[in-house]
XYZ file of C-alpha atoms in Angstrom:
696
model
C 30.832 -12.611 -40.624
C 31.759 -11.697 -37.233
C 29.814 -8.059 -37.705
C 26.889 -6.997 -38.754
C 25.754 -3.125 -39.215
C 22.684 -1.914 -39.341
C 22.103 0.365 -42.667
C 19.423 3.084 -44.417
C 19.175 1.693 -47.586
C 19.401 3.825 -50.928
C 16.083 5.443 -51.054
C 13.369 5.693 -54.179
C 11.414 8.713 -55.103
C 8.324 6.786 -53.422
C 5.394 8.818 -54.898
C 6.677 8.401 -58.531
C 6.366 4.238 -58.638
C 3.538 2.486 -58.759
C 2.187 0.857 -55.190
C 2.001 -2.749 -56.853
C 6.229 -2.103 -57.237
C 6.802 -0.957 -53.926
C 5.910 -3.741 -51.836
C 9.892 -5.113 -52.297
C 11.787 -1.727 -51.262
C 13.747 -2.352 -48.644
C 13.215 -0.040 -45.409
C 15.499 -1.081 -43.072
C 18.488 -3.437 -43.967
C 21.572 -5.079 -42.334
C 24.902 -5.150 -43.989
C 27.743 -7.921 -43.878
C 31.339 -6.665 -43.900
C 31.912 -8.447 -47.045
C 29.265 -5.944 -48.561
C 26.148 -8.228 -48.766
C 22.960 -7.028 -47.578
C 20.361 -8.533 -45.285
C 16.632 -6.992 -45.514
C 15.335 -6.282 -42.437
C 12.001 -4.641 -43.336
C 10.247 -4.133 -46.533
C 8.048 -1.650 -47.868
C 5.155 -3.830 -47.990
C 5.337 -5.491 -44.242
C 2.930 -4.410 -41.955
C 5.459 -4.092 -39.178
C 8.456 -1.960 -40.031
C 11.587 -2.745 -37.730
C 13.717 -0.130 -37.064
C 14.748 -1.069 -33.298
C 18.607 -2.397 -34.454
C 18.787 1.537 -35.711
C 17.650 2.909 -31.956
C 21.683 3.122 -30.417
C 20.200 3.303 -27.287
C 20.692 0.425 -24.946
C 17.534 0.639 -22.503
C 14.915 0.203 -25.169
C 12.822 -2.971 -25.872
C 12.989 -4.245 -29.102
C 8.825 -3.485 -29.738
C 9.771 -0.054 -29.067
C 11.482 0.205 -32.552
C 8.499 -1.423 -34.332
C 6.357 0.758 -36.721
C 3.040 -1.179 -36.339
C 0.593 -0.575 -39.226
C -1.631 -3.005 -37.903
C -3.887 -1.259 -35.757
C -7.693 -0.670 -34.788
C -9.269 2.658 -35.977
C -12.639 4.297 -34.601
C -14.670 2.418 -37.212
C -13.157 -0.980 -35.942
C -11.235 -1.889 -38.874
C -7.314 -1.847 -39.425
C -5.494 0.205 -40.569
C -4.287 -2.565 -43.258
C -7.971 -3.102 -43.913
C -8.594 -3.089 -47.809
C -11.397 0.349 -46.824
C -8.585 1.795 -45.959
C -5.816 1.702 -48.358
C -5.782 5.446 -49.232
C -4.793 5.872 -45.396
C -2.298 2.953 -45.420
C -0.737 4.261 -48.412
C -0.126 7.724 -47.076
C 0.627 6.630 -43.516
C 3.540 4.672 -45.521
C 4.785 7.223 -48.049
C 5.465 9.452 -45.234
C 7.218 7.496 -43.102
C 9.411 6.241 -45.838
C 9.930 10.264 -46.869
C 10.439 10.736 -43.058
C 13.395 7.996 -42.598
C 15.052 8.157 -46.336
C 15.092 11.753 -46.804
C 16.913 14.500 -45.187
C 14.796 16.765 -42.916
C 13.757 20.332 -45.112
C 14.383 21.957 -41.637
C 17.628 20.867 -40.667
C 18.813 19.036 -43.638
C 20.163 16.286 -41.766
C 18.902 12.369 -41.809
C 16.323 12.106 -38.591
C 17.443 9.131 -35.984
C 15.116 6.042 -36.331
C 14.189 7.676 -32.429
C 12.550 10.485 -34.385
C 10.765 8.959 -36.754
C 9.009 6.230 -34.430
C 8.335 9.265 -31.942
C 6.099 10.046 -35.229
C 3.806 7.181 -35.024
C 2.029 8.216 -32.091
C 0.582 11.684 -33.083
C 0.031 10.518 -36.842
C -2.244 7.496 -35.432
C -4.064 10.078 -33.548
C -4.385 12.141 -36.356
C -5.597 8.972 -38.471
C -7.786 8.065 -35.816
C -9.591 11.663 -36.008
C -10.252 11.696 -39.960
C -11.587 8.244 -40.006
C -14.348 10.101 -37.203
C -14.847 12.895 -39.762
C -14.821 10.310 -42.612
C -11.504 12.074 -44.191
C -9.978 9.298 -46.336
C -6.889 11.450 -47.910
C -4.436 13.669 -46.310
C -5.760 16.456 -49.491
C -8.813 16.968 -47.412
C -6.640 19.000 -44.625
C -6.840 22.511 -45.853
C -5.758 24.950 -42.797
C -9.858 25.203 -41.812
C -10.227 21.626 -41.290
C -6.297 21.856 -39.538
C -7.609 24.276 -37.127
C -10.640 21.986 -36.339
C -7.950 19.404 -35.684
C -6.248 22.265 -33.343
C -9.343 22.548 -31.643
C -10.000 18.756 -30.929
C -6.827 18.284 -29.274
C -7.499 21.302 -26.929
C -10.298 19.732 -26.126
C -9.043 16.585 -25.510
C -6.142 18.177 -23.474
C -8.175 19.327 -21.052
C -10.351 16.690 -20.885
C -7.850 13.767 -20.010
C -5.420 16.313 -18.640
C -2.675 16.016 -20.874
C 0.581 17.773 -20.459
C 1.145 21.501 -23.358
C 3.790 19.034 -25.010
C 2.086 16.438 -25.748
C -0.673 18.208 -27.313
C 1.946 20.312 -29.492
C 3.469 17.294 -30.931
C -0.008 15.799 -31.935
C -0.648 19.047 -33.637
C 3.023 18.752 -35.205
C 2.758 16.103 -37.228
C -0.130 18.222 -39.852
C 2.847 20.702 -40.208
C 5.906 17.859 -40.817
C 3.352 16.278 -43.404
C 3.155 19.918 -45.679
C 6.941 20.245 -44.825
C 7.806 16.771 -46.964
C 5.196 17.368 -49.508
C 7.358 16.935 -51.862
C 8.052 13.510 -51.682
C 4.062 12.647 -50.938
C 1.640 12.000 -53.181
C -0.928 12.497 -50.473
C -0.017 15.889 -48.349
C -2.135 18.796 -46.917
C -2.981 21.386 -49.716
C -1.798 24.255 -47.661
C 0.179 25.574 -44.280
C -2.074 24.039 -42.287
C -1.256 27.185 -39.893
C -0.165 30.480 -42.066
C 0.141 33.031 -39.258
C 0.799 30.856 -36.596
C 3.513 27.940 -35.104
C 2.096 24.501 -33.080
C 3.679 26.461 -30.021
C 1.569 29.432 -30.266
C -1.719 27.488 -31.043
C -1.013 26.065 -27.895
C -0.596 29.180 -26.285
C 3.358 29.157 -25.591
C 6.582 30.183 -26.854
C 9.785 28.328 -27.396
C 12.100 30.721 -25.630
C 9.216 31.242 -22.598
C 8.951 27.679 -22.059
C 11.895 25.645 -23.247
C 13.340 25.261 -19.602
C 10.090 25.061 -17.715
C 10.341 21.798 -15.651
C 7.682 19.456 -15.484
C 9.164 16.326 -13.887
C 7.899 15.405 -10.422
C 10.816 15.956 -7.950
C 11.330 13.006 -5.336
C 10.345 15.021 -2.004
C 13.418 15.652 0.193
C 12.492 13.046 2.873
C 11.831 10.404 0.798
C 14.730 10.766 -1.611
C 16.834 10.636 1.997
C 15.188 7.360 2.640
C 15.517 6.100 -0.612
C 19.246 6.439 -0.635
C 19.901 5.127 2.738
C 17.664 2.191 2.342
C 19.833 1.478 -1.249
C 22.704 1.493 0.495
C 21.529 -0.388 3.377
C 20.709 -3.098 1.213
C 24.248 -3.305 -0.569
C 25.875 -3.218 2.436
C 23.877 -5.463 4.759
C 22.163 -7.588 2.293
C 24.060 -8.096 -1.109
C 26.885 -10.241 0.217
C 25.004 -12.934 1.204
C 23.235 -12.852 -1.836
C 26.421 -12.703 -4.114
C 27.881 -15.871 -2.440
C 24.494 -17.584 -2.583
C 24.469 -16.185 -6.755
C 27.822 -17.844 -7.171
C 26.692 -21.262 -6.017
C 23.864 -21.583 -8.484
C 25.925 -20.577 -11.107
C 27.956 -23.830 -10.514
C 24.358 -25.598 -10.426
C 23.216 -23.331 -13.544
C 26.438 -24.595 -15.739
C 25.790 -28.333 -14.741
C 22.480 -28.714 -15.815
C 23.651 -26.931 -18.540
C 26.395 -29.199 -19.801
C 24.041 -31.860 -19.038
C 21.132 -30.497 -21.253
C 23.828 -29.833 -24.355
C 25.183 -33.672 -24.093
C 21.614 -34.868 -24.532
C 21.185 -36.530 -28.462
C 18.091 -34.718 -28.283
C 19.474 -31.059 -28.249
C 22.302 -31.690 -30.216
C 20.268 -32.657 -32.713
C 20.019 -29.876 -35.602
C 21.654 -27.241 -33.073
C 21.887 -24.469 -34.836
C 18.419 -23.863 -35.926
C 16.943 -25.562 -32.709
C 18.748 -22.611 -30.657
C 17.233 -19.703 -32.684
C 13.506 -21.409 -33.282
C 10.463 -20.309 -31.092
C 10.387 -23.813 -29.706
C 14.018 -24.459 -29.510
C 14.488 -22.215 -26.486
C 11.667 -22.789 -24.323
C 12.679 -26.590 -24.870
C 15.994 -26.398 -23.466
C 15.061 -23.652 -20.734
C 12.537 -26.169 -19.575
C 15.015 -28.953 -19.210
C 17.485 -26.456 -17.232
C 14.977 -25.386 -14.808
C 14.162 -29.069 -14.340
C 17.311 -29.807 -13.512
C 18.118 -26.638 -11.186
C 15.025 -27.097 -9.096
C 16.210 -30.608 -8.386
C 19.137 -29.084 -6.533
C 18.305 -25.313 -5.695
C 16.380 -26.875 -2.414
C 20.398 -26.686 -0.893
C 21.105 -23.247 -1.478
C 17.498 -21.743 -1.049
C 17.729 -23.282 2.939
C 21.268 -22.488 3.231
C 20.892 -18.691 2.283
C 17.226 -18.210 3.747
C 15.605 -18.215 0.398
C 11.664 -19.312 -0.361
C 12.234 -21.072 -3.786
C 13.660 -20.428 -6.827
C 11.276 -17.526 -7.567
C 12.490 -15.859 -4.307
C 15.928 -16.018 -5.640
C 15.166 -14.318 -8.892
C 13.476 -11.276 -7.301
C 16.204 -10.686 -4.926
C 19.078 -10.477 -7.934
C 16.704 -8.108 -9.624
C 15.858 -5.629 -6.544
C 19.603 -5.811 -5.727
C 20.660 -4.329 -8.937
C 17.392 -2.124 -8.832
C 19.324 -0.710 -5.800
C 22.534 -0.380 -7.633
C 20.342 1.434 -10.350
C 19.329 3.318 -7.895
C 22.514 4.674 -6.256
C 23.767 5.186 -9.777
C 21.196 7.690 -10.370
C 20.504 9.601 -7.551
C 24.498 10.327 -7.325
C 25.317 11.089 -10.799
C 22.225 12.924 -12.586
C 22.685 10.422 -15.295
C 19.266 9.617 -17.529
C 18.295 6.342 -17.846
C 19.749 5.830 -21.434
C 23.230 6.877 -20.210
C 23.152 4.151 -16.918
C 22.064 1.687 -19.227
C 25.451 2.350 -21.572
C 28.103 1.705 -18.117
C 29.953 -1.052 -18.556
C 32.073 -2.921 -16.631
C 34.613 -1.137 -15.137
C 32.688 2.035 -15.880
C 33.923 3.317 -11.826
C 37.384 5.108 -11.831
C 39.205 7.462 -9.401
C 41.496 10.321 -10.390
C 43.028 13.451 -8.608
C 41.632 17.130 -9.594
C 43.441 20.104 -9.991
C 42.847 20.628 -6.227
C 44.711 17.831 -5.023
C 41.711 16.114 -4.151
C 40.527 12.383 -5.275
C 37.248 12.964 -7.477
C 35.258 9.661 -8.497
C 33.884 9.096 -11.766
C 31.755 7.101 -13.783
C 32.428 6.727 -17.530
C 29.627 6.005 -19.841
C 28.008 7.304 -23.553
C 25.570 10.057 -23.612
C 22.861 10.103 -26.016
C 22.011 13.516 -26.444
C 21.982 13.346 -29.854
C 21.309 9.669 -31.066
C 22.557 9.999 -34.415
C 26.184 10.919 -32.670
C 26.652 9.380 -29.638
C 29.496 10.372 -27.760
C 31.681 8.935 -24.405
C 30.777 11.121 -21.308
C 31.646 10.767 -17.823
C 29.979 11.878 -14.505
C 31.278 12.998 -11.389
C 30.102 10.847 -8.175
C 30.629 10.091 -4.488
C 32.636 7.208 -3.300
C 29.228 5.485 -2.212
C 28.646 4.982 -5.855
C 31.662 2.265 -5.903
C 29.954 -0.305 -3.783
C 26.962 -0.159 -6.197
C 29.152 -0.845 -9.477
C 31.272 -3.686 -7.496
C 27.530 -5.264 -6.512
C 26.214 -4.825 -10.042
C 29.525 -5.928 -11.791
C 29.474 -9.258 -9.635
C 25.824 -9.662 -10.942
C 26.484 -9.056 -14.640
C 30.160 -11.169 -14.592
C 28.518 -14.271 -15.667
C 25.738 -13.161 -18.158
C 28.635 -11.102 -19.906
C 30.097 -14.528 -20.131
C 27.625 -16.001 -21.489
C 27.319 -13.445 -23.978
C 30.730 -14.361 -25.365
C 29.933 -18.103 -25.524
C 26.429 -17.537 -27.551
C 28.182 -14.668 -29.325
C 30.482 -17.901 -30.560
C 28.458 -20.245 -31.202
C 25.833 -17.624 -33.423
C 29.402 -16.574 -35.140
C 29.974 -20.545 -36.105
C 26.971 -21.522 -37.718
C 27.082 -21.256 -41.387
C 24.339 -19.158 -43.783
C 21.264 -21.074 -44.006
C 20.480 -19.120 -46.707
C 16.659 -19.600 -45.314
C 15.618 -15.639 -44.652
C 13.654 -15.831 -41.762
C 16.605 -17.872 -40.331
C 19.422 -15.297 -41.043
C 17.437 -12.446 -39.976
C 16.891 -14.449 -36.166
C 20.520 -14.905 -36.502
C 21.751 -11.278 -37.090
C 19.314 -9.734 -35.009
C 20.719 -11.680 -32.028
C 23.985 -11.033 -32.840
C 23.689 -7.252 -33.084
C 21.447 -7.232 -29.670
C 24.669 -9.149 -27.971
C 27.054 -7.015 -29.384
C 25.139 -4.315 -28.123
C 25.361 -5.820 -24.681
C 29.007 -7.018 -24.378
C 30.444 -5.806 -20.633
C 27.016 -4.269 -20.020
C 26.699 -3.425 -16.186
C 23.179 -3.340 -15.968
C 22.706 -6.217 -19.024
C 18.978 -8.046 -18.105
C 18.548 -11.840 -18.370
C 15.371 -13.909 -19.050
C 14.875 -17.485 -17.113
C 17.342 -20.014 -16.238
C 19.051 -19.831 -19.401
C 19.854 -16.500 -18.348
C 19.768 -15.357 -21.733
C 20.910 -11.791 -21.890
C 18.635 -9.148 -23.211
C 18.181 -4.963 -22.719
C 17.123 -3.815 -19.446
C 14.620 -1.916 -21.186
C 13.164 1.839 -19.630
C 9.648 -0.090 -18.818
C 11.417 -3.000 -16.830
C 12.949 0.116 -15.163
C 10.479 1.478 -14.096
C 8.491 -1.345 -12.915
C 10.973 -2.767 -10.966
C 11.673 1.167 -9.179
C 7.945 1.379 -8.190
C 8.211 -2.575 -6.322
C 11.487 -0.848 -4.814
C 9.451 2.450 -3.811
C 6.395 -0.159 -2.221
C 9.186 -2.542 -0.510
C 11.196 0.224 1.139
C 7.932 1.989 2.331
C 8.094 5.318 0.423
C 5.084 6.156 1.683
C 4.093 10.315 0.728
C 3.365 12.236 3.965
C 1.234 15.447 3.949
C 4.291 17.451 4.641
C 6.146 15.911 1.179
C 2.970 17.049 -0.728
C 4.654 21.138 -0.534
C 7.177 19.656 -3.090
C 4.900 17.903 -5.342
C 3.697 19.823 -8.348
C 0.991 17.540 -9.321
C -1.413 16.744 -6.235
C -4.233 15.577 -8.505
C -2.222 12.505 -9.416
C -0.005 11.921 -6.393
C -1.594 12.062 -3.228
C -0.537 11.761 0.888
C -0.979 8.250 2.016
C 0.185 6.792 -1.491
C 3.524 4.948 -2.243
C 5.595 7.267 -4.199
C 5.489 6.437 -7.823
C 9.409 5.989 -8.600
C 10.762 6.430 -12.231
C 13.846 6.614 -13.622
C 13.420 10.212 -15.371
C 12.794 11.489 -11.721
C 16.544 11.383 -10.764
C 18.225 13.727 -13.136
C 15.728 16.451 -11.815
C 16.100 15.420 -8.319
C 19.995 15.175 -8.617
C 20.173 18.858 -10.169
C 17.547 19.957 -7.431
C 19.960 19.243 -4.630
C 23.031 19.995 -6.409
C 21.932 23.447 -6.848
C 20.784 23.438 -3.295
C 24.239 22.792 -2.399
C 25.975 25.354 -4.584
C 23.564 27.509 -3.108
C 24.975 26.531 0.554
C 21.751 25.147 1.739
C 22.873 22.474 4.720
C 21.303 19.241 4.035
C 21.507 15.272 4.850
C 22.699 14.902 1.546
C 25.614 17.889 1.066
C 28.303 15.585 1.999
C 27.729 13.489 -1.140
C 27.159 16.811 -3.563
C 30.495 18.361 -1.363
C 32.500 18.346 -5.082
C 29.579 20.601 -6.860
C 30.810 24.106 -6.234
C 31.581 27.410 -8.531
C 35.222 25.506 -9.217
C 33.540 22.307 -10.084
C 31.391 24.199 -12.700
C 34.325 25.475 -14.376
C 35.777 22.148 -14.355
C 32.738 20.133 -16.175
C 32.858 22.963 -18.862
C 36.652 22.782 -19.307
C 36.784 18.482 -20.058
C 34.791 17.612 -23.430
C 33.891 14.263 -21.872
C 31.917 15.651 -18.953
C 28.165 15.377 -19.538
C 27.649 19.356 -20.567
C 23.810 19.162 -20.667
C 23.551 18.118 -16.779
C 25.597 20.868 -15.973
C 23.591 23.463 -18.000
C 20.619 21.692 -16.099
C 22.182 21.528 -12.880
C 22.901 25.575 -13.256
C 19.030 26.231 -14.957
C 18.133 24.995 -11.499
C 20.282 26.840 -9.258
C 18.727 29.813 -10.938
C 15.461 29.003 -10.732
C 15.727 28.312 -7.034
C 17.468 31.404 -6.282
C 14.651 33.131 -8.484
C 12.307 31.892 -5.944
C 14.526 33.094 -3.020
C 14.283 36.576 -4.529
C 10.629 36.795 -5.306
C 9.891 35.328 -1.419
C 11.530 38.398 -0.185
C 10.267 40.829 -3.200
C 6.365 40.142 -2.418
C 4.138 40.026 0.043
C 4.648 41.367 3.665
C 7.254 38.502 4.858
C 9.350 40.008 7.436
C 13.316 39.894 6.657
C 16.294 40.921 8.730
C 20.138 41.213 8.614
C 21.802 43.894 6.696
C 20.518 43.766 3.433
C 16.800 43.504 4.581
C 16.600 47.469 4.585
C 17.252 47.931 0.662
C 14.577 44.945 0.021
C 12.126 46.449 1.935
C 12.575 49.699 0.569
C 11.904 47.964 -2.736
C 8.537 46.765 -1.794
C 7.883 50.132 -0.767
C 7.489 51.677 -4.265
C 4.918 53.296 -6.182
C 6.970 53.338 -9.488
C 5.070 51.084 -12.287
C 6.207 48.073 -13.306
C 6.828 46.579 -16.723
C 6.944 42.773 -15.849
C 4.463 40.469 -15.433
C 4.836 39.008 -12.002
C 7.541 38.644 -9.051
C 9.395 35.796 -10.626
C 10.163 37.993 -13.429
C 11.484 40.843 -11.285
C 13.595 38.169 -9.162
C 14.934 36.278 -12.527
C 15.637 40.096 -13.734
C 17.395 40.669 -10.726
C 18.712 37.811 -10.241
C 21.113 38.190 -13.210
C 23.152 40.628 -11.104
C 23.029 38.716 -7.798
C 24.836 35.613 -6.910
C 23.143 34.129 -3.267
C 25.252 32.007 -1.540
C 23.782 30.244 1.666
C 25.499 29.643 4.998
C 22.752 27.714 6.701
C 21.818 30.603 9.025
C 21.281 33.492 6.310
C 21.964 34.231 2.841
C 24.928 36.336 1.616
C 24.723 38.603 -1.414
C 28.397 39.532 -1.410
C 30.498 40.488 -4.450
C 33.442 40.949 -3.080
C 35.594 39.466 -0.126
C 33.175 40.467 2.571
C 33.705 38.396 6.020
C 36.185 36.313 4.016
C 34.158 33.039 4.889
C 34.636 33.858 8.726
C 30.047 34.322 8.564
C 30.259 30.547 8.194
C 31.516 29.355 11.424
C 30.381 32.276 13.518
C 26.777 32.973 13.198
C 26.140 36.285 14.673
C 28.875 37.878 12.155
C 25.673 37.825 9.968
C 23.216 39.665 11.608
C 24.329 42.875 11.275
C 26.696 42.376 8.017
C 25.595 44.591 5.381
C 25.371 42.053 2.398
C 22.961 39.348 4.725
C 19.663 38.240 4.714
C 17.652 36.362 7.151
C 14.625 35.186 6.309
C 11.664 33.083 7.740
C 13.556 29.977 6.265
C 16.156 30.532 9.128
C 14.059 30.636 12.166
C 14.630 26.665 13.078
C 18.420 27.413 12.465
C 17.981 30.479 15.270
C 15.983 28.692 17.236
C 18.473 25.814 17.556
C 21.426 28.604 17.931
C 19.558 29.967 21.195
C 18.588 26.396 22.634
C 22.470 25.424 22.303
C 23.758 28.654 23.602
C 21.465 28.201 26.653
C 22.607 24.394 26.909
C 26.067 25.584 26.973
C 25.407 28.129 30.283
C 24.716 25.241 32.328
C 28.104 23.505 31.678
C 29.997 23.606 35.079
C 33.376 25.674 35.205
C 32.859 28.339 32.059
C 35.155 30.894 32.041
C 33.928 34.557 31.941
C 34.675 34.526 27.950
C 32.848 31.376 27.104
C 29.944 33.075 29.005
C 30.100 36.133 27.233
C 30.072 34.647 24.077
C 27.177 32.240 24.627
C 24.613 35.977 26.199
C 26.146 37.709 22.937
C 24.680 34.220 20.547
C 21.619 34.431 22.438
C 21.041 38.151 22.661
C 21.690 38.113 18.553
C 18.817 34.981 18.311
C 16.110 36.519 20.336
C 16.897 39.861 17.878
C 16.804 37.696 14.421
C 13.673 35.641 15.895
C 11.824 39.222 16.790
C 12.480 40.659 13.660
C 10.916 37.472 11.774
C 8.193 37.772 13.742
C 8.397 34.943 16.405
C 7.424 35.486 19.998
C 10.291 34.797 22.417
C 10.586 34.933 25.860
C 13.978 36.980 26.767
C 16.820 34.438 28.553
C 17.118 35.445 32.043
C 20.459 35.428 32.732
C 21.060 35.382 36.268
C 23.823 34.183 37.529
C 25.379 33.490 34.417
C 27.626 36.279 34.650
C 28.934 34.947 37.875
C 29.938 31.484 36.056
C 33.754 30.389 35.865
C 34.633 32.948 39.411
C 36.615 32.193 42.059
């Protein structure tokens, strides 16, 4: 009985079965290797536990609970006899959703999908109670449309997203789709001539890739990366040394407590009981506190709480470095195991670094994947591995203890034992396994905990939003200047895609060195290997297309000046009087962008479709000024001002040869011409005497 599996029990056509017989039907179960089963949740339970069916490693166990005991607007719980009809309707639907294949996909839905339906279903029940509906059959299309209107009003009042609103009303459509398995369901299609998306004014094609996640402003992103790397370089070594010494006193305290008669008695049940673990933890903590002051004094910690907080902070820094340089989702980061970092030689004979984990794009079928990272990530993985090593040792010890305990025949005890074994098996060798208390009992690093610690890290690093950051922020009502950036796990992937896309456009940024491997060749690399995260590639290329469309849109509309060889064609396009059959400049840019590939040189945009200058314009800026494939816009003003300043400074050097002087003057003249074309007022450089430099 060393292995367990969470299984989906055999289904029963629930609406054909009398209510009094349903209570003992299994909803979720475990199966032992010998074929025996152990019930997790029964139909009659007030809480259905799907947690062991959710394969992602970043969820708290409670995230997998479906709790029918919640308060409705009349002040009574759904499980109150007053609402028995609504309770039966709710349980029927979620039983059918879990036990039967989807009428649309013809496949079983995941446990996460079932749980995600609970929030909109609760909202529907609350609305029904306020209007004194007690059955889903009381919801014909006219009433369903009244619910749509209520959701729209709530969306406007509370500034909820359109996707949230769509999910809220889609539950009515799902109830209708599963009508074959339900005694209580809407009598007709809730909106026969429309869809949930159309009712909210959206279409799937237009809005599918429209990103809503906030991108971390560039200045804060740079500061975040620098601060996290500096902490791992400067503070982590001292912390890890103290951590090793702490493990020694923790193990001694544990051995002493385990050896005492009080905790040897009835050890198996005691370790799994609600009172046993706190009692052991209190005894261990008492012994640790007696010896920890020596470590605290030696390594500069005020107390045990301060030490714990630094350990958590160090691991959060490791998380940040891995997230911001890989583009991995939170669930994927929490799947990383010891030894996840590796190196290999690419087709171009360059060395590349990788993180190997699991992607849960399709939760029913998770698959191994790997992500390209810069070598700076290795340090973060090494520190995280040092922090996780003792936790993983304790996981193996606890698993051995649990497996050695015989079956008690007591359902509550056997269920707790099976639950813990499944949880520990999932956490084995995990790089970001969390822990609780001095016992360092392993637990998953759930998303809520990660977000809380990221916000604490943001405050500690002083990621304060400045007025100049506001231009990069989407929601300026929620995020204001002077506040601390609300750092969250979901922001890293989108921000990563933006920086990589800028690098692919040739935008010269601070982080470009770290993304040097992302090029057209690397998109082919990602596309050719089934282990690579293709969804990250898709996100990045989509983001690049969006950035290119933004650049094109700026060129094609308004009166902003342009220069460069291609600028004339663009200015002519602006002046055309022919009617346009698209909705706006962004649509024009996107349609034109399908036949254009923009590359950035740092000082211009290159539109060459053939060899062009062969890349020489990257190193000699003035080649781009009159090149017929170049466009220079106002985003380059700062670069050309700096080119002019540097060349003027060059002319002040002693003993310059005539070729150097001429080259400097050519660059100054070209820079002044570009700046003038872009509407900048520049005083022409006076070169008196410069022509005599270098003469004998």
